Tab-separated table of C-alpha atoms and ligand atoms in Angstrom:
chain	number	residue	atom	x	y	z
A	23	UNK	CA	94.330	79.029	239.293
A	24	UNK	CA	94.383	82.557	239.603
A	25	UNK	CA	94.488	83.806	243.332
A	26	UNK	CA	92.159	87.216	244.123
A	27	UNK	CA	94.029	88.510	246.857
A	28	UNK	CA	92.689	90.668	249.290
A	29	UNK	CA	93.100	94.275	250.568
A	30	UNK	CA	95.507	94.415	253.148
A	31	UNK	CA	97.657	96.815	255.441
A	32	UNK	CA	100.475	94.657	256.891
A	33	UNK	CA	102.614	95.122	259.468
A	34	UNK	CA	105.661	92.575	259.887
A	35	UNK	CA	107.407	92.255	262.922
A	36	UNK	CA	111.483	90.830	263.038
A	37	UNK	CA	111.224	91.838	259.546
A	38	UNK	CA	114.810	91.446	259.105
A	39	UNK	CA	115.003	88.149	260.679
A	40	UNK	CA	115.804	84.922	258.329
A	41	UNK	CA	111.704	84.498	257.666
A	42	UNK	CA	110.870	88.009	257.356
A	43	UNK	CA	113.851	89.555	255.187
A	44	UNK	CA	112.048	87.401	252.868
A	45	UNK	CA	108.598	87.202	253.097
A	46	UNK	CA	108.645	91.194	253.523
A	47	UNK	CA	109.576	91.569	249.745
A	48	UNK	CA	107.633	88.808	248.746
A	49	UNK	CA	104.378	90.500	250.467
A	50	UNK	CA	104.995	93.550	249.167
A	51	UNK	CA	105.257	92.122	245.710
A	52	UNK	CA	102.093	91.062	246.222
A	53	UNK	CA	99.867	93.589	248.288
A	54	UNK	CA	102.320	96.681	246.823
A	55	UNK	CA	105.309	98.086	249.013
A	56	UNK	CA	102.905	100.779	250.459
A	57	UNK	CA	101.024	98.474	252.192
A	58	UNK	CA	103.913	95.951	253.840
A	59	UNK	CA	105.343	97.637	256.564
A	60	UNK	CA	108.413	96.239	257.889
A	61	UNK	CA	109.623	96.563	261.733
A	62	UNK	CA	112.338	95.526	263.804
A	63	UNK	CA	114.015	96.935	266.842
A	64	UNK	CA	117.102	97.896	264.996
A	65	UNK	CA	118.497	98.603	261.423
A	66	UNK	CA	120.933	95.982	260.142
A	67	UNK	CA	123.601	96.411	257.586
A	68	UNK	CA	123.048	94.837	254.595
A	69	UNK	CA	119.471	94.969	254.501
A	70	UNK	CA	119.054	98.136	252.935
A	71	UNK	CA	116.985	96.627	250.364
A	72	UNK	CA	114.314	95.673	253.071
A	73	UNK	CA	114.433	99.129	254.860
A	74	UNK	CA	114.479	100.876	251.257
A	75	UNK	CA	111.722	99.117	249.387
A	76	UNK	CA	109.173	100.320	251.532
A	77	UNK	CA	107.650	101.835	254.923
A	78	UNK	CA	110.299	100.706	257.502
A	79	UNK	CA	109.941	101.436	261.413
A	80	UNK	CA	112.027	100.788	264.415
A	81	UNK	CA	109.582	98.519	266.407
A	82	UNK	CA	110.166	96.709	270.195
A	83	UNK	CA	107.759	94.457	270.551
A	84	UNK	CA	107.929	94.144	274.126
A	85	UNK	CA	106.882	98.031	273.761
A	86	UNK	CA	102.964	97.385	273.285
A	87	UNK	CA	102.955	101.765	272.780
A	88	UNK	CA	105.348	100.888	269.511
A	89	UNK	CA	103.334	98.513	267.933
A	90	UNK	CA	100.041	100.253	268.577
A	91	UNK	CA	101.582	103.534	266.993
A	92	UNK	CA	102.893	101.913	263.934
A	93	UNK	CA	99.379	100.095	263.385
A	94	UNK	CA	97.374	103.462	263.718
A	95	UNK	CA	100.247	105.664	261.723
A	96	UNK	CA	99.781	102.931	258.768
A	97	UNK	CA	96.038	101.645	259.339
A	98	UNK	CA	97.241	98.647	259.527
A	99	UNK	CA	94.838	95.509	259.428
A	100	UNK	CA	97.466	92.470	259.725
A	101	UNK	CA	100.414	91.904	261.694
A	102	UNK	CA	102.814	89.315	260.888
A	103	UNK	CA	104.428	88.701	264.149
A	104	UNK	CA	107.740	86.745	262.948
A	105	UNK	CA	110.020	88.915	266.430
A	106	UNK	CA	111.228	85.880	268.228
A	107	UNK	CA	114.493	83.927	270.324
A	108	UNK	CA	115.058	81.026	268.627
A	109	UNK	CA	115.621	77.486	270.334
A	110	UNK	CA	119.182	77.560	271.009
A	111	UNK	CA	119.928	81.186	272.041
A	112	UNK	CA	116.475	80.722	274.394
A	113	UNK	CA	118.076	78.000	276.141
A	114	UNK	CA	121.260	80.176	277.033
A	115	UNK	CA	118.816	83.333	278.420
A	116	UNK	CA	115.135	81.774	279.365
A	117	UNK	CA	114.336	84.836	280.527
A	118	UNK	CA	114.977	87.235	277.738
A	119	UNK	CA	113.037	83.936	275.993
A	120	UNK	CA	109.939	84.746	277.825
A	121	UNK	CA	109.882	88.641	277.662
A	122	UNK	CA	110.759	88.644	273.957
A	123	UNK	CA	108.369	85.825	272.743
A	124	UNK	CA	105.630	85.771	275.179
A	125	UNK	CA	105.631	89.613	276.118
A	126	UNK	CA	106.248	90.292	272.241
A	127	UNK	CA	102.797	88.033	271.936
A	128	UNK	CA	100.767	89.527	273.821
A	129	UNK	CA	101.221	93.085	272.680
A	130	UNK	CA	100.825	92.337	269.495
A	131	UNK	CA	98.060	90.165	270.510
A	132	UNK	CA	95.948	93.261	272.288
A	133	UNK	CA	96.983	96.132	269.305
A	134	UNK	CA	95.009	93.663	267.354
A	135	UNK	CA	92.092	93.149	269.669
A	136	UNK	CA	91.939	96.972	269.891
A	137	UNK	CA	92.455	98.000	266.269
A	138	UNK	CA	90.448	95.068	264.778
A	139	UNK	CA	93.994	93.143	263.249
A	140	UNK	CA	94.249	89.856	261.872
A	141	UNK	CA	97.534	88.053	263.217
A	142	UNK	CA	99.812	85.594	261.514
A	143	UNK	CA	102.537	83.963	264.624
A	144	UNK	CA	104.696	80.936	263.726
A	145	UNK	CA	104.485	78.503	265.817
A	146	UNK	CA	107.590	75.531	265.814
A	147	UNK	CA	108.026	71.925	266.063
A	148	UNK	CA	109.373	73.030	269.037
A	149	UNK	CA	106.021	73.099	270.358
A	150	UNK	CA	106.756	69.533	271.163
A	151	UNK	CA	107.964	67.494	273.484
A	152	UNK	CA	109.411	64.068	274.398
A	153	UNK	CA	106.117	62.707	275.139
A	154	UNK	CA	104.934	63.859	272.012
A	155	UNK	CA	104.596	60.640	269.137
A	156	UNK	CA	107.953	60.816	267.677
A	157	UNK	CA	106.725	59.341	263.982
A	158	UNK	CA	104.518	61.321	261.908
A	159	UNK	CA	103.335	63.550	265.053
A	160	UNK	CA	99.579	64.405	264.839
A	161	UNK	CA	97.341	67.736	264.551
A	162	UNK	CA	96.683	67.314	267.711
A	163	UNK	CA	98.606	65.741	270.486
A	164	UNK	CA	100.709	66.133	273.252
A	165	UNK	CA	102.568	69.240	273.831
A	166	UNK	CA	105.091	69.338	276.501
A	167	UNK	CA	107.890	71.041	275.547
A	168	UNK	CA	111.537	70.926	277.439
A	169	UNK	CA	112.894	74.147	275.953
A	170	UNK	CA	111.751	77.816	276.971
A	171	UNK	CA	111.208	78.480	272.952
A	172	UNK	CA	109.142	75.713	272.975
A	173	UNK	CA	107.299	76.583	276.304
A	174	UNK	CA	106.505	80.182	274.112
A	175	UNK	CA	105.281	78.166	271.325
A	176	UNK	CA	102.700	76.100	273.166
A	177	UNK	CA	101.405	79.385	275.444
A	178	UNK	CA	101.695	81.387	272.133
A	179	UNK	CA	99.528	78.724	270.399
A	180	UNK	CA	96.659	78.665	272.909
A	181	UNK	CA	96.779	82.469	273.822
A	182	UNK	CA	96.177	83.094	269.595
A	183	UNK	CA	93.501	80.779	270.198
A	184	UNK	CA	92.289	82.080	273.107
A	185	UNK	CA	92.064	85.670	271.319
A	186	UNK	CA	90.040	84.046	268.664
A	187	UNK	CA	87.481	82.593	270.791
A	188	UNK	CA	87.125	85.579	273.399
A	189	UNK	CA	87.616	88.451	271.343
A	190	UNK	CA	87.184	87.311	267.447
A	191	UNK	CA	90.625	88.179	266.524
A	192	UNK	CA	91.326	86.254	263.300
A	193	UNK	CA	94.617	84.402	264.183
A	194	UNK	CA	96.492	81.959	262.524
A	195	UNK	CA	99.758	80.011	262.317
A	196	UNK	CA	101.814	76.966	261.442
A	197	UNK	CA	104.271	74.640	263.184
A	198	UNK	CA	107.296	75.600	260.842
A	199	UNK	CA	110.179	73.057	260.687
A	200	UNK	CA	113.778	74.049	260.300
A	201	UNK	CA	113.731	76.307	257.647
A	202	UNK	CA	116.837	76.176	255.111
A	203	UNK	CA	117.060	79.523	253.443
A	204	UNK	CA	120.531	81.600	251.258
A	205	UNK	CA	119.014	85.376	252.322
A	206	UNK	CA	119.428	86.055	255.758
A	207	UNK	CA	121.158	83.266	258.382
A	208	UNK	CA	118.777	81.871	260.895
A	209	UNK	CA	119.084	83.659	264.473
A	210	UNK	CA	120.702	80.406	266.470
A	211	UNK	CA	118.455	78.022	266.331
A	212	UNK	CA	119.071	74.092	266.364
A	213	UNK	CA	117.998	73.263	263.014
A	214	UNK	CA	120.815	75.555	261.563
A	215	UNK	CA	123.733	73.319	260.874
A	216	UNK	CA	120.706	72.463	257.467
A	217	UNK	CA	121.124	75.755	256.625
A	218	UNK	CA	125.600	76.038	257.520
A	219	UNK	CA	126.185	72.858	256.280
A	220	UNK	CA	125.490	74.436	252.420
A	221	UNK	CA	127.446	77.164	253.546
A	222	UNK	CA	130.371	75.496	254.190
A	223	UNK	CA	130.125	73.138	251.697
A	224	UNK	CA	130.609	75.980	249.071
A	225	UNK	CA	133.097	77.661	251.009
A	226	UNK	CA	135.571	75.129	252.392
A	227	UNK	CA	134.162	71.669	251.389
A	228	UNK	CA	133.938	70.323	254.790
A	229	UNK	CA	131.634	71.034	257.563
A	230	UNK	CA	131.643	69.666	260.946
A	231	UNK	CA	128.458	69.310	262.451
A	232	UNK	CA	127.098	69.633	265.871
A	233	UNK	CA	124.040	67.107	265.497
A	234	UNK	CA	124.629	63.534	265.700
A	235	UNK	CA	124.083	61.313	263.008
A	236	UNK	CA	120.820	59.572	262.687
A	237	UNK	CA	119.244	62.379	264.362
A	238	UNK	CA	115.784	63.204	262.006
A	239	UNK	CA	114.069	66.502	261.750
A	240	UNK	CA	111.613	68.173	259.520
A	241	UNK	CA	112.889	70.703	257.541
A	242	UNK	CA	111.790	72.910	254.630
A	243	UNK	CA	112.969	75.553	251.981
A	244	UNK	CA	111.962	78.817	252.521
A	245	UNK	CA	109.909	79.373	249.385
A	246	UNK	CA	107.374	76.854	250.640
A	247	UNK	CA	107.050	78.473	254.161
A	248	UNK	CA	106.580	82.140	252.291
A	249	UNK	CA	103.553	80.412	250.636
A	250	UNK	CA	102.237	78.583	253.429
A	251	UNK	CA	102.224	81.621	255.331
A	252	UNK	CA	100.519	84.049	252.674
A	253	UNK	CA	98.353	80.782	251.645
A	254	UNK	CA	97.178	79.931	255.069
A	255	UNK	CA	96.245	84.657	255.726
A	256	UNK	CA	94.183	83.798	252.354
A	257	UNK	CA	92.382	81.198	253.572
A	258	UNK	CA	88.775	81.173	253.968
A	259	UNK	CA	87.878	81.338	257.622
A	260	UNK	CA	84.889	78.809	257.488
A	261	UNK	CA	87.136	75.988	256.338
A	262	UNK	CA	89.454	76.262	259.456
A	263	UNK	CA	88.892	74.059	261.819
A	264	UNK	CA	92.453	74.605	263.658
A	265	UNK	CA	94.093	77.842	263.789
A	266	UNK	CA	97.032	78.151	266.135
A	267	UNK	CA	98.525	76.446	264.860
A	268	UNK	CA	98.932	73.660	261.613
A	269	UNK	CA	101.444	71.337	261.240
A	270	UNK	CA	103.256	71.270	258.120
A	271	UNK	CA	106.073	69.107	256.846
A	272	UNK	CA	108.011	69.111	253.515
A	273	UNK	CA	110.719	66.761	254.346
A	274	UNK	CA	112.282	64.958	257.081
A	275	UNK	CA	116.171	64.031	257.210
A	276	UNK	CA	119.119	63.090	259.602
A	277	UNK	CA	122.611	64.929	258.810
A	278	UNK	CA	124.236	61.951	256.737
A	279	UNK	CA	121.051	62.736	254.453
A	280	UNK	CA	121.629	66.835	253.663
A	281	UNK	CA	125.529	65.340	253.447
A	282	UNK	CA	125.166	62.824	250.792
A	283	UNK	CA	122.692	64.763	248.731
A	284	UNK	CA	125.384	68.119	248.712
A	285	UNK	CA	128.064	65.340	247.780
A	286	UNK	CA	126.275	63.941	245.576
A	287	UNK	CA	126.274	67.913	243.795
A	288	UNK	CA	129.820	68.886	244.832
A	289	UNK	CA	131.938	65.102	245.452
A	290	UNK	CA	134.847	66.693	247.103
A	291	UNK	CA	132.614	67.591	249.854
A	292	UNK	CA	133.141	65.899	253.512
A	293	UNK	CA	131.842	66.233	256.950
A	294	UNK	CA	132.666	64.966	260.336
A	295	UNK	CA	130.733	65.573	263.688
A	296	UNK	CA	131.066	67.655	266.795
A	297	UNK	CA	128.207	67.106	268.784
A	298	UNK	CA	126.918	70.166	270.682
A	299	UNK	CA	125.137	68.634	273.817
A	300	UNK	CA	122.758	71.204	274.394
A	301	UNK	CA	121.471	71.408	270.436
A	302	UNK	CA	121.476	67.687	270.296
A	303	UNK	CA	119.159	67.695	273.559
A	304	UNK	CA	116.972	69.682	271.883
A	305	UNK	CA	116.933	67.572	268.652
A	306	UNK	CA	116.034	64.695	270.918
A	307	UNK	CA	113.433	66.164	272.554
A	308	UNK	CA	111.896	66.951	268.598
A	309	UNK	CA	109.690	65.134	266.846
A	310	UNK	CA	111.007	63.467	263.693
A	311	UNK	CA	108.350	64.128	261.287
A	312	UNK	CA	104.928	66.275	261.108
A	313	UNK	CA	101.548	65.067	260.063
A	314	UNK	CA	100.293	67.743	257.965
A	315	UNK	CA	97.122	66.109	256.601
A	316	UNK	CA	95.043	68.843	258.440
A	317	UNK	CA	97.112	71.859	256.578
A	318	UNK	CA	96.225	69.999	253.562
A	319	UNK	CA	92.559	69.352	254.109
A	320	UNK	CA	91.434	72.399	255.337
A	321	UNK	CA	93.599	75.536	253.352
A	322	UNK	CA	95.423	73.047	250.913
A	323	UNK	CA	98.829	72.958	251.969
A	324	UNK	CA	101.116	71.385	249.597
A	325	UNK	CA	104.920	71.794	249.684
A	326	UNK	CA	106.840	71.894	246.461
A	327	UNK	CA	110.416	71.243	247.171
A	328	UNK	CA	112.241	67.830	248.771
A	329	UNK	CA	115.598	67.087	249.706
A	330	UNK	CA	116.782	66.941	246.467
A	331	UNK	CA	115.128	69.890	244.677
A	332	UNK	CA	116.154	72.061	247.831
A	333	UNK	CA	119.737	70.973	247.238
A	334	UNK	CA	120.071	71.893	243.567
A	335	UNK	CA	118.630	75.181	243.908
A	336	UNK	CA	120.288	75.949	247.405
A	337	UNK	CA	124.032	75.459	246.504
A	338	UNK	CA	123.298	77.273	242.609
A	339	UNK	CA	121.558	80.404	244.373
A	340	UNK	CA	124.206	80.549	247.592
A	341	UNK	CA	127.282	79.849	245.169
A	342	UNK	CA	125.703	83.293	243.499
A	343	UNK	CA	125.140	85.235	246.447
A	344	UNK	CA	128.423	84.037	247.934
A	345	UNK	CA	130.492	85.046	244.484
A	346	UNK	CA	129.347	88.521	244.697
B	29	LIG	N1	114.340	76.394	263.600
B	29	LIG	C1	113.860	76.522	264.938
B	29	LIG	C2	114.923	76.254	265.927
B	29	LIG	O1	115.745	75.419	265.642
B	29	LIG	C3	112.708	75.605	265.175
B	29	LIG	O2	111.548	76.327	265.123
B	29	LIG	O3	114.921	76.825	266.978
């Protein structure tokens, strides 16, 4: 089916993050590179083609006057809001946690109320707690998170919605899994020994991994979170029922899964474990698998890759970037 997308003026926070480095070029393929401004409170080397394909600006988001300036210098009319701690690195400073992810939030939040934005903000299984239904965790359910990142999430979820309702601000977003992705390395949280693991495996052939076995997690390759997120801004808005945010799931796996489908491409490959404590807290705290039957029913979420398909394409596309 052909998609009609339409008109937009995007701004993208954390732009050079693991998600946005991506879904940056991916937009701007899409809307044009005029109109997909990328931000991020620093330059990075080796993303050149990111700040080179297209409007870049240095953007704090805990600086509500820098977002607000960008949005009027570019007319923006949709912020992607991807500036975040991760899980891990969260746990070892709460409080640059809170400032980054909730304060970060809320500015972007308001620019939007003010300028008449749409938002897209990722939300996490992290949202979750251990009271949360471990199996196949519902749309709607208990949300009692243990970690700061996951304290964000939850206040970040109902402050989106409470934008919506109050003010009419059109936000959205989606519980993302650990996302397992060649571009850019994820920013430390504790679904990345999915995305090291391939790493290594290329590299050395052995990887020694800091979750413990049997520990399950939903996961998912980063081409099917770029088109959840552009799928679920395209959505039409009287077939949401939810907004902040979906669940959506693509697969679900312990470590002694990811390690016997890589061996299974590359035989020589082995792993052993050591457990990180804190990370493996965290995992435990997780659910193991997302019900995403509301994604699905209401903007027709449908992922495209599994464990195997991920694998294949992972190790051919890193062993390329990792050659050069
Ligand atoms: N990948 C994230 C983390 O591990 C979960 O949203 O922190």
């Amino acid at each position: 089916m052909e998609v009609c997308y339409i008109m937009k003026k995007i701004l993208v926070t954390g732009a050079l993050g693991q998600i946005g480095s991506e879904l940056t070029m991916k937009l701007r393929d899409i809307y044009g590179r005029d109109n997909v401004v990328a931000s991020s409170r620093r330059k990075k080397e080796g993303q050149e083609s990111i700040i080179e394909s297209g409007p870049f600006e240095i953007v704090e988001v805990t600086d509500g006057k820098q977002i607000s300036e960008a949005v009027k210098k570019y007319k923006i009319n949709t912020i992607v809001h991807l500036a975040a701690l991760l899980s891990a690195v969260g746990e070892h400073d709460p409080q640059k946690a809170w400032n980054i992810n909730m304060n970060g939030l809320y500015n972007v939040l308001e620019v939007a109320r003010e300028e008449n934005c749409a938002v897209f903000t990722p939300s996490s299984i992290a949202a979750f707690g251990p009271s949360t239904p471990k199996d196949k965790t519902p749309q709607d359910t208990i949300q009692r998170p243990e970690t700061m990142y996951g304290v964000t999430k939850v206040a970040g979820e109902i402050l989106s919605d409470y934008y919506f309702k109050k003010f009419g601000v059109d936000t959205r977003g989606v519980r993302f899994p650990g996302l397992i992705s060649y571009d850019t390395l994820p920013g430390g949280g504790t679904t990345d020994y999915a995305v090291h693991i391939y790493y290594e495996a290329i590299k050395h052939k052995k990887y020694t991994c800091y979750i413990q076995k049997g520990t399950y997690m939903d996961m998912m390759y980063m081409p099917d979170a770029l088109h959840a997120i552009v799928s679920l801004m395209e959505a039409d808005p009287d077939k949401l029922i939810h907004r902040n945010a979906f669940n959506i799931s693509a697969m679900s796996f312990e470590p002694e899964d990811i390690y016997g489908e890589i061996k299974n491409n590359i035989p020589e490959f082995t792993m052993d474990y050591d457990v990180d404590p804190v990370r493996q807290a965290i995992a435990d705290s997780w659910p193991n698998s997302l019900d995403d039957t509301a994604a699905r029913e209401e903007w027709g979420w449908k992922p495209e890759y599994d464990l195997p398909k991920m694998t294949v394409d992972m190790l051919t596309k890193l062993a390329d970037k990792l050659k050069k």
